[in-house]
Structures are given as structure tokens and as C-alpha cells.
mmCIF file of C-alpha atoms in Angstrom:
data_model
loop_
_atom_site.group_PDB
_atom_site.id
_atom_site.type_symbol
_atom_site.label_atom_id
_atom_site.label_comp_id
_atom_site.label_asym_id
_atom_site.label_seq_id
_atom_site.Cartn_x
_atom_site.Cartn_y
_atom_site.Cartn_z
ATOM 1 C CA UNK Y 1 -8.810 20.753 -87.094
ATOM 2 C CA UNK Y 2 -11.961 20.904 -85.021
ATOM 3 C CA UNK Y 3 -11.775 22.545 -81.640
ATOM 4 C CA UNK Y 4 -13.373 21.362 -78.440
ATOM 5 C CA UNK Y 5 -16.966 20.391 -79.184
ATOM 6 C CA UNK Y 6 -19.678 20.595 -76.579
ATOM 7 C CA UNK Y 7 -23.287 19.612 -76.930
ATOM 8 C CA UNK Y 8 -25.938 20.519 -76.507
ATOM 9 C CA UNK Y 9 -25.346 24.275 -76.554
ATOM 10 C CA UNK Y 10 -28.522 24.867 -74.608
ATOM 11 C CA UNK Y 11 -30.311 22.450 -72.313
ATOM 12 C CA UNK Y 12 -33.531 22.972 -70.412
ATOM 13 C CA UNK Y 13 -34.476 20.548 -67.670
ATOM 14 C CA UNK Y 14 -37.240 20.445 -65.112
ATOM 15 C CA UNK Y 15 -36.335 20.115 -61.470
ATOM 16 C CA UNK Y 16 -35.601 16.494 -60.627
ATOM 17 C CA UNK Y 17 -34.565 15.468 -64.147
ATOM 18 C CA UNK Y 18 -31.105 14.415 -65.248
ATOM 19 C CA UNK Y 19 -28.795 16.557 -67.362
ATOM 20 C CA UNK Y 20 -26.084 15.043 -69.557
ATOM 21 C CA UNK Y 21 -23.453 17.331 -71.003
ATOM 22 C CA UNK Y 22 -21.008 16.064 -73.614
ATOM 23 C CA UNK Y 23 -17.532 17.187 -74.528
ATOM 24 C CA UNK Y 24 -15.282 15.983 -77.319
ATOM 25 C CA UNK Y 25 -11.725 17.257 -76.797
ATOM 26 C CA UNK Y 26 -9.457 18.511 -79.518
ATOM 27 C CA UNK Y 27 -7.864 15.780 -81.582
ATOM 28 C CA UNK Y 28 -4.917 14.306 -79.749
ATOM 29 C CA UNK Y 29 -5.811 15.857 -76.399
ATOM 30 C CA UNK Y 30 -6.170 13.409 -73.534
ATOM 31 C CA UNK Y 31 -6.690 15.886 -70.670
ATOM 32 C CA UNK Y 32 -10.214 17.202 -70.097
ATOM 33 C CA UNK Y 33 -11.471 19.744 -67.570
ATOM 34 C CA UNK Y 34 -14.980 20.817 -66.658
ATOM 35 C CA UNK Y 35 -15.802 24.271 -65.323
ATOM 36 C CA UNK Y 36 -18.979 26.011 -64.207
ATOM 37 C CA UNK Y 37 -19.570 29.706 -64.783
ATOM 38 C CA UNK Y 38 -22.264 31.768 -63.148
ATOM 39 C CA UNK Y 39 -23.101 35.359 -64.170
ATOM 40 C CA UNK Y 40 -20.686 37.855 -62.630
ATOM 41 C CA UNK Y 41 -18.507 35.028 -61.344
ATOM 42 C CA UNK Y 42 -15.320 33.465 -62.591
ATOM 43 C CA UNK Y 43 -14.868 30.008 -63.967
ATOM 44 C CA UNK Y 44 -15.000 27.458 -61.171
ATOM 45 C CA UNK Y 45 -13.065 24.246 -61.626
ATOM 46 C CA UNK Y 46 -15.100 21.087 -61.221
ATOM 47 C CA UNK Y 47 -13.179 18.048 -62.391
ATOM 48 C CA UNK Y 48 -10.049 17.020 -64.289
ATOM 49 C CA UNK Y 49 -10.011 13.748 -66.215
ATOM 50 C CA UNK Y 50 -7.700 11.791 -68.413
ATOM 51 C CA UNK Y 51 -8.815 8.840 -70.489
ATOM 52 C CA UNK Y 52 -10.728 6.471 -68.195
ATOM 53 C CA UNK Y 53 -9.429 8.194 -65.056
ATOM 54 C CA UNK Y 54 -10.621 10.957 -62.754
ATOM 55 C CA UNK Y 55 -7.503 12.837 -61.711
ATOM 56 C CA UNK Y 56 -9.008 15.573 -59.549
ATOM 57 C CA UNK Y 57 -12.667 16.058 -58.666
ATOM 58 C CA UNK Y 58 -12.139 18.450 -55.786
ATOM 59 C CA UNK Y 59 -14.397 21.103 -57.313
ATOM 60 C CA UNK Y 60 -17.340 18.855 -57.998
ATOM 61 C CA UNK Y 61 -20.215 18.504 -55.528
ATOM 62 C CA UNK Y 62 -20.162 15.098 -53.892
ATOM 63 C CA UNK Y 63 -23.807 14.404 -54.584
ATOM 64 C CA UNK Y 64 -25.728 14.372 -57.865
ATOM 65 C CA UNK Y 65 -22.691 15.230 -59.998
ATOM 66 C CA UNK Y 66 -20.473 12.739 -61.809
ATOM 67 C CA UNK Y 67 -18.069 12.803 -64.717
ATOM 68 C CA UNK Y 68 -16.432 10.275 -66.967
ATOM 69 C CA UNK Y 69 -14.058 10.200 -69.900
ATOM 70 C CA UNK Y 70 -14.273 6.739 -71.442
ATOM 71 C CA UNK Y 71 -11.686 5.152 -73.667
ATOM 72 C CA UNK Y 72 -13.953 5.732 -76.628
ATOM 73 C CA UNK Y 73 -16.317 8.644 -77.004
ATOM 74 C CA UNK Y 74 -16.777 12.030 -75.411
ATOM 75 C CA UNK Y 75 -16.427 13.074 -71.811
ATOM 76 C CA UNK Y 76 -19.758 13.246 -70.008
ATOM 77 C CA UNK Y 77 -20.762 15.473 -67.110
ATOM 78 C CA UNK Y 78 -23.915 14.114 -65.505
ATOM 79 C CA UNK Y 79 -26.103 15.988 -63.089
ATOM 80 C CA UNK Y 80 -28.842 13.965 -61.469
ATOM 81 C CA UNK Y 81 -32.010 15.376 -59.953
ATOM 82 C CA UNK Y 82 -31.241 18.904 -61.087
ATOM 83 C CA UNK Y 83 -32.210 21.886 -58.966
ATOM 84 C CA UNK Y 84 -32.592 25.559 -59.929
ATOM 85 C CA UNK Y 85 -29.165 26.319 -58.467
ATOM 86 C CA UNK Y 86 -27.581 24.084 -61.108
ATOM 87 C CA UNK Y 87 -28.517 26.605 -63.803
ATOM 88 C CA UNK Y 88 -25.240 27.880 -65.217
ATOM 89 C CA UNK Y 89 -22.902 27.692 -68.188
ATOM 90 C CA UNK Y 90 -20.759 24.581 -68.130
ATOM 91 C CA UNK Y 91 -17.506 24.697 -70.051
ATOM 92 C CA UNK Y 92 -15.210 21.919 -71.065
ATOM 93 C CA UNK Y 93 -11.542 22.439 -71.904
ATOM 94 C CA UNK Y 94 -8.850 20.117 -73.170
ATOM 95 C CA UNK Y 95 -5.083 20.198 -73.232
ATOM 96 C CA UNK Y 96 -2.386 18.171 -74.874
ATOM 97 C CA UNK Y 97 -0.235 17.964 -71.773
ATOM 98 C CA UNK Y 98 -0.452 18.669 -68.047
ATOM 99 C CA UNK Y 99 -2.801 21.356 -66.672
ATOM 100 C CA UNK Y 100 -0.052 23.948 -66.650
ATOM 101 C CA UNK Y 101 -0.053 23.978 -70.417
ATOM 102 C CA UNK Y 102 -2.459 25.839 -72.635
ATOM 103 C CA UNK Y 103 -6.026 24.612 -72.568
ATOM 104 C CA UNK Y 104 -8.661 25.167 -75.231
ATOM 105 C CA UNK Y 105 -12.294 25.675 -74.344
ATOM 106 C CA UNK Y 106 -15.511 24.642 -75.982
ATOM 107 C CA UNK Y 107 -18.451 26.990 -76.488
ATOM 108 C CA UNK Y 108 -20.189 25.736 -73.398
ATOM 109 C CA UNK Y 109 -23.543 24.242 -72.506
ATOM 110 C CA UNK Y 110 -26.039 26.606 -70.953
ATOM 111 C CA UNK Y 111 -28.202 24.644 -68.553
ATOM 112 C CA UNK Y 112 -31.482 26.116 -67.420
ATOM 113 C CA UNK Y 113 -33.483 24.352 -64.746
ATOM 114 C CA UNK Y 114 -37.152 25.292 -64.656
ATOM 115 C CA UNK A 1 -5.695 28.406 -51.061
ATOM 116 C CA UNK A 2 -4.773 29.743 -54.486
ATOM 117 C CA UNK A 3 -6.274 33.140 -55.312
ATOM 118 C CA UNK A 4 -6.422 35.245 -58.445
ATOM 119 C CA UNK A 5 -7.743 38.819 -58.383
ATOM 120 C CA UNK A 6 -8.305 40.898 -61.476
ATOM 121 C CA UNK A 7 -8.683 44.662 -61.676
ATOM 122 C CA UNK A 8 -10.437 46.708 -62.718
ATOM 123 C CA UNK A 9 -13.707 44.798 -62.962
ATOM 124 C CA UNK A 10 -14.735 46.943 -65.908
ATOM 125 C CA UNK A 11 -12.847 49.297 -68.166
ATOM 126 C CA UNK A 12 -14.099 51.673 -70.836
ATOM 127 C CA UNK A 13 -11.620 53.045 -73.348
ATOM 128 C CA UNK A 14 -11.780 55.197 -76.414
ATOM 129 C CA UNK A 15 -10.408 53.659 -79.562
ATOM 130 C CA UNK A 16 -6.659 54.201 -79.556
ATOM 131 C CA UNK A 17 -6.448 54.794 -75.806
ATOM 132 C CA UNK A 18 -3.865 52.339 -74.455
ATOM 133 C CA UNK A 19 -4.262 50.797 -71.004
ATOM 134 C CA UNK A 20 -3.377 47.810 -68.823
ATOM 135 C CA UNK A 21 -5.336 45.101 -67.038
ATOM 136 C CA UNK A 22 -4.004 43.694 -63.784
ATOM 137 C CA UNK A 23 -3.987 40.136 -62.467
ATOM 138 C CA UNK A 24 -2.681 39.587 -58.942
ATOM 139 C CA UNK A 25 -2.108 36.009 -57.900
ATOM 140 C CA UNK A 26 -1.318 34.083 -54.756
ATOM 141 C CA UNK A 27 -0.410 30.514 -55.573
ATOM 142 C CA UNK A 28 2.035 28.115 -54.049
ATOM 143 C CA UNK A 29 4.736 27.550 -56.618
ATOM 144 C CA UNK A 30 3.471 29.174 -59.797
ATOM 145 C CA UNK A 31 3.570 26.733 -62.695
ATOM 146 C CA UNK A 32 1.771 28.843 -65.277
ATOM 147 C CA UNK A 33 -0.140 32.117 -65.697
ATOM 148 C CA UNK A 34 -2.759 32.198 -68.455
ATOM 149 C CA UNK A 35 -4.708 34.922 -70.207
ATOM 150 C CA UNK A 36 -7.942 34.254 -72.057
ATOM 151 C CA UNK A 37 -10.427 36.377 -73.930
ATOM 152 C CA UNK A 38 -14.138 35.610 -73.624
ATOM 153 C CA UNK A 39 -16.844 37.061 -75.830
ATOM 154 C CA UNK A 40 -20.486 37.037 -74.655
ATOM 155 C CA UNK A 41 -22.085 33.630 -74.986
ATOM 156 C CA UNK A 42 -18.843 31.950 -76.002
ATOM 157 C CA UNK A 43 -16.080 29.931 -74.433
ATOM 158 C CA UNK A 44 -12.755 31.469 -73.371
ATOM 159 C CA UNK A 45 -10.204 31.825 -76.146
ATOM 160 C CA UNK A 46 -6.593 31.164 -75.213
ATOM 161 C CA UNK A 47 -4.228 34.130 -75.539
ATOM 162 C CA UNK A 48 -0.986 33.610 -73.604
ATOM 163 C CA UNK A 49 0.872 31.420 -71.141
ATOM 164 C CA UNK A 50 3.651 32.853 -68.974
ATOM 165 C CA UNK A 51 5.842 30.668 -66.807
ATOM 166 C CA UNK A 52 8.434 32.807 -65.060
ATOM 167 C CA UNK A 53 8.897 36.345 -63.756
ATOM 168 C CA UNK A 54 10.232 38.667 -66.404
ATOM 169 C CA UNK A 55 8.656 36.765 -69.257
ATOM 170 C CA UNK A 56 6.723 38.725 -71.875
ATOM 171 C CA UNK A 57 4.570 37.661 -74.814
ATOM 172 C CA UNK A 58 2.913 39.678 -77.550
ATOM 173 C CA UNK A 59 0.110 39.151 -80.002
ATOM 174 C CA UNK A 60 -1.075 41.981 -82.212
ATOM 175 C CA UNK A 61 -2.147 44.815 -79.856
ATOM 176 C CA UNK A 62 -1.796 42.701 -76.716
ATOM 177 C CA UNK A 63 1.261 42.200 -74.545
ATOM 178 C CA UNK A 64 1.360 40.099 -71.392
ATOM 179 C CA UNK A 65 3.990 40.482 -68.698
ATOM 180 C CA UNK A 66 4.677 38.608 -65.472
ATOM 181 C CA UNK A 67 6.232 39.441 -62.114
ATOM 182 C CA UNK A 68 6.414 37.323 -58.984
ATOM 183 C CA UNK A 69 3.077 38.666 -57.738
ATOM 184 C CA UNK A 70 1.117 39.879 -60.731
ATOM 185 C CA UNK A 71 0.622 39.874 -64.447
ATOM 186 C CA UNK A 72 -0.377 42.703 -66.734
ATOM 187 C CA UNK A 73 -2.158 42.605 -70.033
ATOM 188 C CA UNK A 74 -1.230 45.733 -71.937
ATOM 189 C CA UNK A 75 -3.521 46.815 -74.749
ATOM 190 C CA UNK A 76 -1.965 49.227 -77.203
ATOM 191 C CA UNK A 77 -4.192 51.423 -79.364
ATOM 192 C CA UNK A 78 -7.264 49.235 -78.835
ATOM 193 C CA UNK A 79 -10.009 48.859 -81.400
ATOM 194 C CA UNK A 80 -13.721 48.200 -80.810
ATOM 195 C CA UNK A 81 -13.199 44.542 -81.734
ATOM 196 C CA UNK A 82 -10.965 44.188 -78.676
ATOM 197 C CA UNK A 83 -14.080 44.581 -76.517
ATOM 198 C CA UNK A 84 -14.476 41.403 -74.466
ATOM 199 C CA UNK A 85 -13.944 40.004 -71.001
ATOM 200 C CA UNK A 86 -10.322 39.138 -70.307
ATOM 201 C CA UNK A 87 -9.706 36.279 -67.902
ATOM 202 C CA UNK A 88 -6.562 35.466 -65.993
ATOM 203 C CA UNK A 89 -5.791 32.065 -64.483
ATOM 204 C CA UNK A 90 -2.887 30.678 -62.476
ATOM 205 C CA UNK A 91 -1.782 27.149 -61.732
ATOM 206 C CA UNK A 92 0.259 26.283 -58.661
ATOM 207 C CA UNK A 93 1.194 23.085 -56.937
ATOM 208 C CA UNK A 94 -2.208 21.522 -57.478
ATOM 209 C CA UNK A 95 -1.888 21.917 -61.258
ATOM 210 C CA UNK A 96 -5.528 23.041 -61.355
ATOM 211 C CA UNK A 97 -6.040 26.525 -62.842
ATOM 212 C CA UNK A 98 -7.658 29.114 -60.584
ATOM 213 C CA UNK A 99 -9.469 31.795 -62.556
ATOM 214 C CA UNK A 100 -10.079 35.427 -61.685
ATOM 215 C CA UNK A 101 -13.484 37.021 -62.266
ATOM 216 C CA UNK A 102 -12.259 38.853 -65.322
ATOM 217 C CA UNK A 103 -12.075 42.416 -66.581
ATOM 218 C CA UNK A 104 -14.857 43.518 -68.894
ATOM 219 C CA UNK A 105 -13.345 45.785 -71.539
ATOM 220 C CA UNK A 106 -15.401 48.058 -73.776
ATOM 221 C CA UNK A 107 -13.660 50.053 -76.485
ATOM 222 C CA UNK A 108 -15.712 52.872 -77.944
ATOM 223 C CA UNK A 109 -15.166 53.971 -81.547
#
């Protein structure tokens, strides 16, 4: 029973390029969450999705960032025109039910913008 | 705005020296309080969910408790392999978990 799978584990992008982060939830899970973690800081919520729907994107910057969770395939977090401040670890989590139930995290994608 | 504060930020223990980690929360209508363990370079690993004051859960050397304002993670006779960062999160009316900054625990042999 595979856990939450994120890829790539490490991603290096030059300023101005696009970054695409992928997340496959645990089997049977239809709720997906994306978080950003900076050194010495806690996990910051970005977006909550269910299949084909964005439920809450209150933590996601309005510009350059977008997320989707299509009917088929993984959830994608897209960052356009990356800047150095986007460098961070991005974690995806999934849950079987509502957000107040246990969520399982992937190993994260560490984005470095050079 | 929901807030979660963890203390201490860092804790060093000798093997076998029991202690507690604190998680204070301010959320409107608590729906769940979560504890996770995170090892360096890895994603958080789920430990416990608590839903109501007075609830307790145990797993090996760890025990989580919940009051109306805070949660404690008690570590009994810790071992070096318990060294990690322990994260607390709370969900309120928005259903979105708010995480604390974590407590970095180091257990010396």
C-alpha cells in the first residue's frame, strides 16, 4: 500500500522558469493538501483540493501559483516565473475524509531557485 | 485567526529521561488536534489525532493528551531513535490545519 508519492524529490530551477511539482495521494484518498515549509518555520497551508475541485486556496499566492487535481492523474502544483523566495520544501498530504481527519504526507519536493 | 504555539523550541534529553512537549492552540471550534513526527529531510509522519478535551492516546513511548487550551505529548523513557521534530496542528471552523513550528527533540545515549 504505497503512501503519498511526490516527485521530483529535488528540483532546481533558474529564476523565471516554471516549476511543476507532482503528488499522487494514497490509494482511495480524494482529499489533497499542499504545504510549504521554510527552514525554522512551520508548515504553511497553501491549497486544499478534491478531485477536479479547489476547495480552499486561501494560503496560495494569487500570482504565479496554481494547483489542480484532475480526475485522472496526480495533483500538480505549478509555480510560474520562479523567484529565489520560492525556494522551499513543498509537501503534499492526502486524507480519506475531511481535513479534520488524519492526513498522510509525502516526502516533499525541495525546490531550489538559482 | 487560528494559532498554534509549541514549546519548547528545542529539547535535549538523556536516554530514559521522561519529559513533555506542549502545544497551545487558539482555534474557533476545535475539530481536531494532530501530532506528527518529522525526521530531517522527510515528510511529517502521523502520530495521533485528538478530538475532545480529556482524550488521551498512546503509542509505544508516546502519549498525547488534550485540554481545552493545550495538548501535551509525553515521552516516557525516550531512546535516541525518538530524536526528531514533533509537530502539532489544530483544525477549527475552517477545517484547514494550522501547524506550530515544532519542537526539536534530541535524545542522547
